[in-house]
CSV table of C-alpha atoms and ligand atoms in Angstrom, one decimal:
chain,number,residue,atom,x,y,z
A,431,UNK,CA,-3.1,-17.5,-25.8
A,432,UNK,CA,-6.7,-16.4,-26.5
A,433,UNK,CA,-7.3,-12.7,-27.1
A,434,UNK,CA,-9.2,-12.4,-23.9
A,435,UNK,CA,-7.4,-13.6,-20.8
A,436,UNK,CA,-9.3,-14.2,-17.6
A,437,UNK,CA,-7.2,-14.0,-14.4
A,438,UNK,CA,-8.2,-14.6,-10.8
A,439,UNK,CA,-6.0,-12.6,-8.4
A,440,UNK,CA,-5.7,-13.6,-4.7
A,441,UNK,CA,-4.2,-11.5,-2.0
A,442,UNK,CA,-3.7,-12.6,1.6
A,443,UNK,CA,-0.4,-11.1,2.8
A,444,UNK,CA,-1.7,-9.4,5.9
A,445,UNK,CA,-5.2,-9.1,7.4
A,446,UNK,CA,-7.3,-8.7,4.3
A,447,UNK,CA,-8.5,-11.7,2.3
A,448,UNK,CA,-9.1,-10.4,-1.3
A,449,UNK,CA,-10.0,-11.9,-4.7
A,450,UNK,CA,-10.5,-10.2,-8.0
A,451,UNK,CA,-11.2,-11.3,-11.6
A,452,UNK,CA,-9.7,-9.4,-14.5
A,453,UNK,CA,-10.3,-9.7,-18.2
A,454,UNK,CA,-6.9,-8.5,-19.6
A,455,UNK,CA,-6.4,-5.2,-17.8
A,456,UNK,CA,-10.0,-4.6,-16.9
A,457,UNK,CA,-11.3,-5.4,-13.4
A,458,UNK,CA,-14.5,-7.4,-13.5
A,459,UNK,CA,-14.7,-7.8,-9.7
A,460,UNK,CA,-12.7,-6.8,-6.7
A,461,UNK,CA,-13.8,-8.4,-3.4
A,462,UNK,CA,-12.2,-7.8,0.0
A,463,UNK,CA,-13.0,-9.3,3.4
A,464,UNK,CA,-11.3,-7.4,6.2
A,465,UNK,CA,-10.6,-8.7,9.7
A,466,UNK,CA,-12.1,-6.6,12.5
A,467,UNK,CA,-10.7,-9.0,15.1
A,468,UNK,CA,-7.3,-7.2,15.2
A,469,UNK,CA,-8.8,-3.9,16.3
A,470,UNK,CA,-9.1,-5.1,19.9
A,471,UNK,CA,-5.4,-5.9,19.9
A,472,UNK,CA,-4.2,-2.6,18.4
A,473,UNK,CA,-2.4,-4.4,15.6
A,474,UNK,CA,-2.5,-7.5,13.4
A,475,UNK,CA,-2.1,-10.8,15.3
A,476,UNK,CA,-0.5,-13.2,12.8
A,477,UNK,CA,-2.1,-16.4,14.1
A,478,UNK,CA,-5.6,-14.9,14.1
A,479,UNK,CA,-5.0,-13.5,10.6
A,480,UNK,CA,-4.2,-16.9,9.1
A,481,UNK,CA,-7.2,-18.5,10.7
A,482,UNK,CA,-9.5,-15.8,9.4
A,483,UNK,CA,-8.0,-16.2,5.9
A,484,UNK,CA,-8.9,-19.9,6.0
A,485,UNK,CA,-12.5,-19.0,6.8
A,486,UNK,CA,-12.7,-16.2,4.2
A,487,UNK,CA,-10.9,-17.5,1.2
A,488,UNK,CA,-13.5,-19.8,-0.3
A,489,UNK,CA,-16.5,-17.4,0.0
A,490,UNK,CA,-14.3,-14.4,-1.2
A,491,UNK,CA,-13.2,-16.3,-4.3
A,492,UNK,CA,-16.7,-17.5,-5.0
A,493,UNK,CA,-18.0,-13.9,-4.7
A,494,UNK,CA,-15.3,-12.6,-7.0
A,495,UNK,CA,-16.2,-15.2,-9.7
A,496,UNK,CA,-19.9,-14.6,-9.3
A,497,UNK,CA,-19.7,-10.8,-9.5
A,498,UNK,CA,-17.5,-11.1,-12.6
A,499,UNK,CA,-20.0,-13.5,-14.2
A,500,UNK,CA,-17.2,-16.0,-14.9
A,501,UNK,CA,-17.0,-19.7,-14.3
A,502,UNK,CA,-13.9,-21.2,-12.9
A,503,UNK,CA,-13.4,-23.2,-16.1
A,504,UNK,CA,-13.1,-19.9,-18.1
A,505,UNK,CA,-10.0,-18.8,-16.0
A,506,UNK,CA,-6.7,-18.7,-17.8
A,507,UNK,CA,-4.4,-18.2,-14.8
A,508,UNK,CA,-4.4,-17.6,-11.1
A,509,UNK,CA,-2.2,-15.0,-9.6
A,510,UNK,CA,-1.4,-15.0,-5.9
A,511,UNK,CA,0.7,-12.9,-3.5
A,512,UNK,CA,4.0,-14.8,-2.9
A,513,UNK,CA,5.4,-12.2,-0.5
A,514,UNK,CA,6.4,-10.2,1.4
A,515,UNK,CA,3.9,-10.5,4.3
A,516,UNK,CA,3.0,-12.7,7.2
A,517,UNK,CA,4.0,-16.3,6.4
A,518,UNK,CA,0.9,-18.0,7.7
A,519,UNK,CA,-1.3,-15.6,5.9
A,520,UNK,CA,0.6,-15.9,2.6
A,521,UNK,CA,0.5,-19.7,2.9
A,522,UNK,CA,-3.3,-19.8,3.0
A,523,UNK,CA,-3.7,-17.8,-0.2
A,524,UNK,CA,-0.8,-19.5,-2.0
A,525,UNK,CA,-1.9,-23.0,-1.2
A,526,UNK,CA,-5.5,-22.3,-2.3
A,527,UNK,CA,-4.3,-20.6,-5.5
A,528,UNK,CA,-1.8,-23.4,-6.4
A,529,UNK,CA,-4.4,-26.2,-5.6
A,530,UNK,CA,-7.1,-24.5,-7.7
A,531,UNK,CA,-4.8,-23.8,-10.6
A,532,UNK,CA,-3.6,-27.4,-10.6
A,533,UNK,CA,-7.2,-28.7,-10.5
A,534,UNK,CA,-8.0,-26.5,-13.5
A,535,UNK,CA,-4.8,-27.2,-15.4
A,536,UNK,CA,-3.9,-23.6,-15.7
A,537,UNK,CA,-0.7,-21.7,-14.5
A,538,UNK,CA,-0.3,-20.3,-10.9
A,539,UNK,CA,1.6,-17.0,-11.0
A,540,UNK,CA,3.5,-15.8,-7.9
A,541,UNK,CA,3.3,-12.0,-7.5
A,542,UNK,CA,5.4,-9.6,-5.3
A,543,UNK,CA,3.0,-7.6,-3.1
A,544,UNK,CA,4.8,-4.3,-3.5
A,545,UNK,CA,5.0,-4.7,-7.3
A,546,UNK,CA,1.3,-5.1,-7.1
A,547,UNK,CA,1.0,-1.7,-5.4
A,548,UNK,CA,3.1,-0.2,-8.2
A,549,UNK,CA,1.6,-2.0,-11.2
A,550,UNK,CA,-2.0,-1.3,-10.1
A,551,UNK,CA,-1.5,1.8,-12.2
A,552,UNK,CA,-1.8,-0.3,-15.3
A,553,UNK,CA,-5.4,-1.3,-14.5
A,554,UNK,CA,-7.6,0.2,-17.1
A,555,UNK,CA,-9.5,2.5,-14.8
A,556,UNK,CA,-6.9,3.0,-12.0
A,557,UNK,CA,-6.3,6.6,-13.1
A,558,UNK,CA,-6.7,8.8,-16.2
A,559,UNK,CA,-3.7,7.3,-17.9
A,560,UNK,CA,-1.0,4.8,-17.1
A,561,UNK,CA,2.6,6.0,-16.3
A,562,UNK,CA,5.3,6.2,-18.9
A,563,UNK,CA,8.5,4.3,-18.3
A,564,UNK,CA,10.8,5.2,-16.5
A,565,UNK,CA,8.8,6.5,-13.5
A,566,UNK,CA,9.4,6.7,-9.8
A,567,UNK,CA,7.0,4.8,-7.5
A,568,UNK,CA,6.5,5.9,-3.9
A,569,UNK,CA,5.2,2.8,-2.2
A,570,UNK,CA,3.8,3.7,1.2
A,571,UNK,CA,2.0,1.2,3.4
A,572,UNK,CA,1.8,-0.3,6.8
A,573,UNK,CA,4.8,-2.5,6.1
A,574,UNK,CA,6.8,-0.5,3.5
A,575,UNK,CA,8.1,2.9,2.6
A,576,UNK,CA,10.1,2.9,-0.6
A,577,UNK,CA,11.1,5.0,-3.6
A,578,UNK,CA,11.4,2.6,-6.6
A,579,UNK,CA,12.7,3.4,-10.0
A,580,UNK,CA,10.5,1.5,-12.5
A,581,UNK,CA,12.2,1.0,-15.9
A,582,UNK,CA,9.7,-1.6,-17.1
A,583,UNK,CA,6.9,-3.7,-15.7
A,584,UNK,CA,9.2,-6.1,-13.8
A,585,UNK,CA,12.4,-4.1,-13.9
A,586,UNK,CA,12.4,-2.2,-10.7
A,587,UNK,CA,15.2,-0.8,-8.5
A,588,UNK,CA,14.7,0.3,-4.9
A,589,UNK,CA,16.4,3.7,-4.6
A,590,UNK,CA,15.5,4.3,-0.9
A,591,UNK,CA,13.5,2.8,1.9
A,592,UNK,CA,12.8,3.1,5.5
A,593,UNK,CA,15.6,2.1,7.9
A,594,UNK,CA,13.1,1.5,10.8
A,595,UNK,CA,9.3,2.0,10.9
A,596,UNK,CA,7.1,2.2,7.8
A,597,UNK,CA,5.2,5.3,7.1
A,598,UNK,CA,1.9,3.5,7.9
A,599,UNK,CA,3.3,2.6,11.3
A,600,UNK,CA,4.1,6.3,11.9
A,601,UNK,CA,0.4,7.1,11.4
A,602,UNK,CA,-0.8,4.0,13.3
A,603,UNK,CA,1.6,4.2,16.3
A,604,UNK,CA,1.2,8.0,16.8
A,605,UNK,CA,-2.6,7.5,16.3
A,606,UNK,CA,-2.5,4.9,19.1
A,607,UNK,CA,-1.0,7.5,21.5
A,608,UNK,CA,-3.9,9.7,20.6
A,609,UNK,CA,-6.4,6.9,21.2
A,610,UNK,CA,-7.6,6.9,17.5
A,611,UNK,CA,-8.1,3.1,17.3
A,612,UNK,CA,-6.4,0.8,14.8
A,613,UNK,CA,-5.4,1.3,12.1
A,614,UNK,CA,-5.3,5.0,12.9
A,615,UNK,CA,-4.2,6.3,9.4
A,616,UNK,CA,-7.7,7.0,8.0
A,617,UNK,CA,-8.9,8.7,11.2
A,618,UNK,CA,-5.7,10.8,11.5
A,619,UNK,CA,-6.4,11.9,7.9
A,620,UNK,CA,-10.0,12.8,8.6
A,621,UNK,CA,-9.1,14.8,11.7
A,622,UNK,CA,-6.1,16.5,10.0
A,623,UNK,CA,-8.5,18.1,7.5
A,624,UNK,CA,-10.2,19.8,10.4
A,625,UNK,CA,-7.0,21.1,12.1
A,626,UNK,CA,-4.1,23.5,11.7
A,627,UNK,CA,-1.0,21.8,10.2
A,628,UNK,CA,1.3,24.4,11.7
A,629,UNK,CA,-0.1,24.3,15.3
A,630,UNK,CA,2.8,22.1,16.6
A,631,UNK,CA,6.3,21.5,15.3
A,632,UNK,CA,8.0,18.0,15.2
A,633,UNK,CA,11.6,17.6,14.3
A,634,UNK,CA,12.1,15.8,11.0
A,635,UNK,CA,14.6,13.0,11.0
A,636,UNK,CA,17.9,13.5,9.2
A,637,UNK,CA,18.6,10.5,7.1
A,638,UNK,CA,21.1,10.5,4.2
A,639,UNK,CA,20.2,9.9,0.6
A,640,UNK,CA,16.8,8.5,-0.2
A,641,UNK,CA,16.2,6.4,2.9
A,642,UNK,CA,13.5,7.2,5.4
A,643,UNK,CA,13.2,7.0,9.2
A,644,UNK,CA,10.0,7.3,11.2
A,645,UNK,CA,10.8,5.8,14.6
A,646,UNK,CA,12.2,9.1,15.9
A,647,UNK,CA,9.1,10.9,14.9
A,648,UNK,CA,7.0,8.5,17.0
A,649,UNK,CA,9.2,9.0,20.0
A,650,UNK,CA,9.1,12.8,19.5
A,651,UNK,CA,5.3,12.7,19.5
A,652,UNK,CA,5.3,10.5,22.6
A,653,UNK,CA,7.5,12.9,24.5
A,654,UNK,CA,5.4,15.9,23.3
A,655,UNK,CA,2.1,14.3,24.4
A,656,UNK,CA,3.6,13.3,27.8
A,657,UNK,CA,4.9,16.8,28.4
A,658,UNK,CA,1.7,18.5,27.4
A,659,UNK,CA,-0.7,16.2,29.3
A,660,UNK,CA,1.3,16.8,32.5
A,661,UNK,CA,0.4,20.4,32.2
A,662,UNK,CA,-3.1,19.9,30.9
A,663,UNK,CA,-4.6,16.4,31.3
A,664,UNK,CA,-7.2,17.2,28.6
A,665,UNK,CA,-4.6,18.4,26.1
A,666,UNK,CA,-5.3,15.5,23.6
A,667,UNK,CA,-9.0,16.0,23.6
A,668,UNK,CA,-8.8,19.8,23.3
A,669,UNK,CA,-6.3,19.7,20.5
A,670,UNK,CA,-6.8,16.5,18.7
A,671,UNK,CA,-7.4,17.9,15.2
A,672,UNK,CA,-4.4,20.3,15.4
A,673,UNK,CA,-2.2,17.4,16.6
A,674,UNK,CA,-3.3,15.2,13.8
A,675,UNK,CA,-2.9,18.0,11.2
A,676,UNK,CA,0.6,18.7,12.5
A,677,UNK,CA,1.7,15.1,12.6
A,678,UNK,CA,0.4,14.6,9.0
A,679,UNK,CA,2.0,17.7,7.8
A,680,UNK,CA,5.4,16.6,9.2
A,681,UNK,CA,5.0,13.2,7.4
A,682,UNK,CA,4.0,14.9,4.2
A,683,UNK,CA,7.1,17.2,4.4
A,684,UNK,CA,9.4,14.2,5.0
A,685,UNK,CA,8.0,12.4,1.9
A,686,UNK,CA,8.1,15.5,-0.3
A,687,UNK,CA,11.7,16.3,0.7
A,688,UNK,CA,12.8,12.8,-0.4
A,689,UNK,CA,10.8,12.8,-3.6
A,690,UNK,CA,12.3,16.1,-4.6
A,691,UNK,CA,15.8,14.7,-4.1
A,692,UNK,CA,14.9,11.5,-6.1
A,693,UNK,CA,13.6,13.5,-9.1
A,694,UNK,CA,16.6,15.7,-9.1
A,695,UNK,CA,19.1,12.8,-8.8
A,696,UNK,CA,17.4,10.6,-11.5
A,697,UNK,CA,16.0,13.3,-13.7
A,698,UNK,CA,12.7,11.3,-13.7
A,699,UNK,CA,9.7,13.5,-13.2
A,700,UNK,CA,6.9,10.9,-13.6
A,701,UNK,CA,5.7,9.9,-10.1
A,702,UNK,CA,3.2,7.2,-9.1
A,703,UNK,CA,2.1,6.4,-5.6
A,704,UNK,CA,0.7,3.2,-4.2
A,705,UNK,CA,0.0,1.3,-1.0
A,706,UNK,CA,-2.5,2.0,1.8
A,707,UNK,CA,-1.0,5.3,2.8
A,708,UNK,CA,-1.4,6.6,-0.7
A,709,UNK,CA,-5.1,7.1,0.2
A,710,UNK,CA,-4.0,9.9,2.5
A,711,UNK,CA,-5.4,13.2,1.4
A,712,UNK,CA,-2.5,15.3,2.6
A,713,UNK,CA,0.0,13.2,0.7
A,714,UNK,CA,-2.1,13.1,-2.4
A,715,UNK,CA,-2.5,16.9,-2.4
A,716,UNK,CA,1.2,17.5,-1.8
A,717,UNK,CA,2.2,15.2,-4.6
A,718,UNK,CA,-0.3,16.6,-7.0
A,719,UNK,CA,1.0,20.1,-6.2
A,720,UNK,CA,4.4,18.9,-7.5
A,721,UNK,CA,2.9,19.2,-11.0
A,722,UNK,CA,2.8,23.0,-10.7
A,723,UNK,CA,5.8,23.4,-8.4
A,724,UNK,CA,8.3,21.1,-10.0
A,725,UNK,CA,6.8,20.1,-13.4
A,726,UNK,CA,6.1,16.5,-12.3
A,727,UNK,CA,3.5,14.3,-13.9
A,728,UNK,CA,1.7,12.4,-11.1
A,729,UNK,CA,-0.3,9.3,-10.9
A,730,UNK,CA,-2.6,8.8,-8.0
A,731,UNK,CA,-4.6,5.5,-7.9
A,732,UNK,CA,-8.3,5.3,-7.3
A,733,UNK,CA,-9.0,4.8,-3.6
A,734,UNK,CA,-10.1,1.1,-4.0
A,735,UNK,CA,-6.7,0.4,-5.4
A,736,UNK,CA,-4.7,2.0,-2.6
A,737,UNK,CA,-5.1,-0.4,0.4
A,738,UNK,CA,-4.5,-4.1,-0.1
A,739,UNK,CA,-6.6,-5.6,-2.8
A,740,UNK,CA,-6.5,-8.5,-5.3
A,741,UNK,CA,-7.0,-6.4,-8.5
A,742,UNK,CA,-3.3,-5.3,-8.1
A,743,UNK,CA,-2.2,-9.0,-7.9
A,744,UNK,CA,-4.4,-9.8,-10.9
A,745,UNK,CA,-3.0,-7.0,-13.1
A,746,UNK,CA,0.6,-8.3,-12.3
A,747,UNK,CA,-0.5,-11.8,-13.4
A,748,UNK,CA,-1.8,-10.4,-16.7
A,749,UNK,CA,1.4,-8.4,-17.2
A,750,UNK,CA,3.5,-11.5,-16.5
A,751,UNK,CA,1.6,-13.4,-19.0
A,752,UNK,CA,1.8,-10.9,-21.8
A,753,UNK,CA,5.5,-10.2,-21.2
A,754,UNK,CA,6.4,-13.9,-20.8
A,755,UNK,CA,8.0,-13.3,-17.4
A,756,UNK,CA,6.1,-15.8,-15.3
A,757,UNK,CA,8.4,-18.3,-13.5
A,758,UNK,CA,6.5,-21.5,-12.7
A,759,UNK,CA,9.4,-23.0,-10.8
A,760,UNK,CA,9.6,-20.2,-8.2
A,761,UNK,CA,6.3,-20.3,-6.4
A,762,UNK,CA,7.3,-20.7,-2.7
A,763,UNK,CA,6.0,-18.0,-0.5
A,764,UNK,CA,8.5,-15.8,1.4
A,765,UNK,CA,7.8,-13.4,4.2
A,766,UNK,CA,10.8,-11.3,3.0
A,767,UNK,CA,10.5,-11.7,-0.8
A,768,UNK,CA,12.8,-9.5,-2.8
A,769,UNK,CA,12.0,-7.9,-6.1
B,1098,KG4,O1,-1.2,-1.3,1.9
B,1098,KG4,P1,-2.0,-1.6,3.1
B,1098,KG4,O2,-3.4,-1.8,3.0
B,1098,KG4,O3,-1.4,-2.8,3.9
B,1098,KG4,C1,0.0,-3.1,4.0
B,1098,KG4,O4,0.5,-3.7,3.0
B,1098,KG4,O5,0.6,-2.6,4.9
B,1098,KG4,O6,-1.7,-0.3,4.1
B,1098,KG4,C2,-2.2,-0.2,5.4
B,1098,KG4,C3,-1.7,1.1,6.0
B,1098,KG4,C4,-2.1,1.2,7.5
B,1098,KG4,O7,-1.0,1.7,8.2
B,1098,KG4,C5,-3.2,2.4,7.5
B,1098,KG4,O8,-3.2,3.1,8.6
B,1098,KG4,C6,-2.7,3.2,6.3
B,1098,KG4,O9,-2.4,2.2,5.3
B,1098,KG4,N1,-3.8,4.0,5.7
B,1098,KG4,C7,-3.7,5.4,5.8
B,1098,KG4,C8,-4.9,5.9,5.2
B,1098,KG4,N2,-5.6,4.8,4.7
B,1098,KG4,C9,-4.9,3.7,5.1
B,1098,KG4,N3,-2.8,6.2,6.3
B,1098,KG4,C10,-3.0,7.5,6.3
B,1098,KG4,N4,-4.1,8.1,5.7
B,1098,KG4,C11,-5.0,7.3,5.2
B,1098,KG4,N5,-6.1,7.9,4.6
B,1099,ZN,ZN1,0.0,-3.5,0.9
């Protein structure tokens, strides 16, 4: 293998079509086309998502190559998201990646989306320094909530995960009740900064071990809103920032309680976060505060590497190549791909 390896990463697991070009662990371009169409439906509509991916994939890949200043013929491999995700969406990215790789005579590399959110930390400029093994990864997104023990690049064990809604759904579904639009996470975060986190109390779920549960919180918030708006129809408008701050505070406490248990049980104090919800300012601050409170070393990715992107898929491709762990016989997409 030449010293410099050029990798094209393609991500299409949900509603963002993304392509990135990396030279080894350095990102040369990172292009994302979102899909506004789902906002009107208050959630991702799978059929519309796959159609939009078909429209976006060629221009997005062309833009990524152009911005990187790389010709297709210079690529050494193409990494694509193999799962988990929406089947139709995954198929668009995977078929494109496999076809292009075949045409160029280079390997196609199937990547696990959640491993991408974790290994994004090994991109050169993702944070000040990459995590040391072993570390704990908190992967928090619209589809997942997991605490993962990472012993090596592709040696990961899920220690705990949600038994119902993902943490992103807790933000998005409670935000929907407050008419914050979709996805509500970023707006909830913005408003939480302006409100009092202790204004309202929501009961935290009691779940054994390192698993999470968020569906009860959503129901508690629904009942709370129904009760308050019966007394005061303008309750939401008059208290929106305090409500957002209180919901976010409850979610932050749930996450911190579990991380504390995980660090105690494993003795591992290196903590990395990833996934769309790792952009949340309350979660970032709380995790960072663990450095002083519990002696943790924390790794918070740059914002452009938190929500779905293809740089995280490209870095996994690079790490597969240098560790010799690419499996060219296992390239079928799977909506429920396991580690
Ligand atoms: O990783 P991601 O882009 O897609 C999935 O793989 O799910 O995560 C999307 C999720 C959405 O639920 C969105 O509301 C949430 O990330 N999100 C946030 C913030 N930014 C994005 N949630 C809370 N605070 C934020 N700042
Ligand atoms: Zn994601």
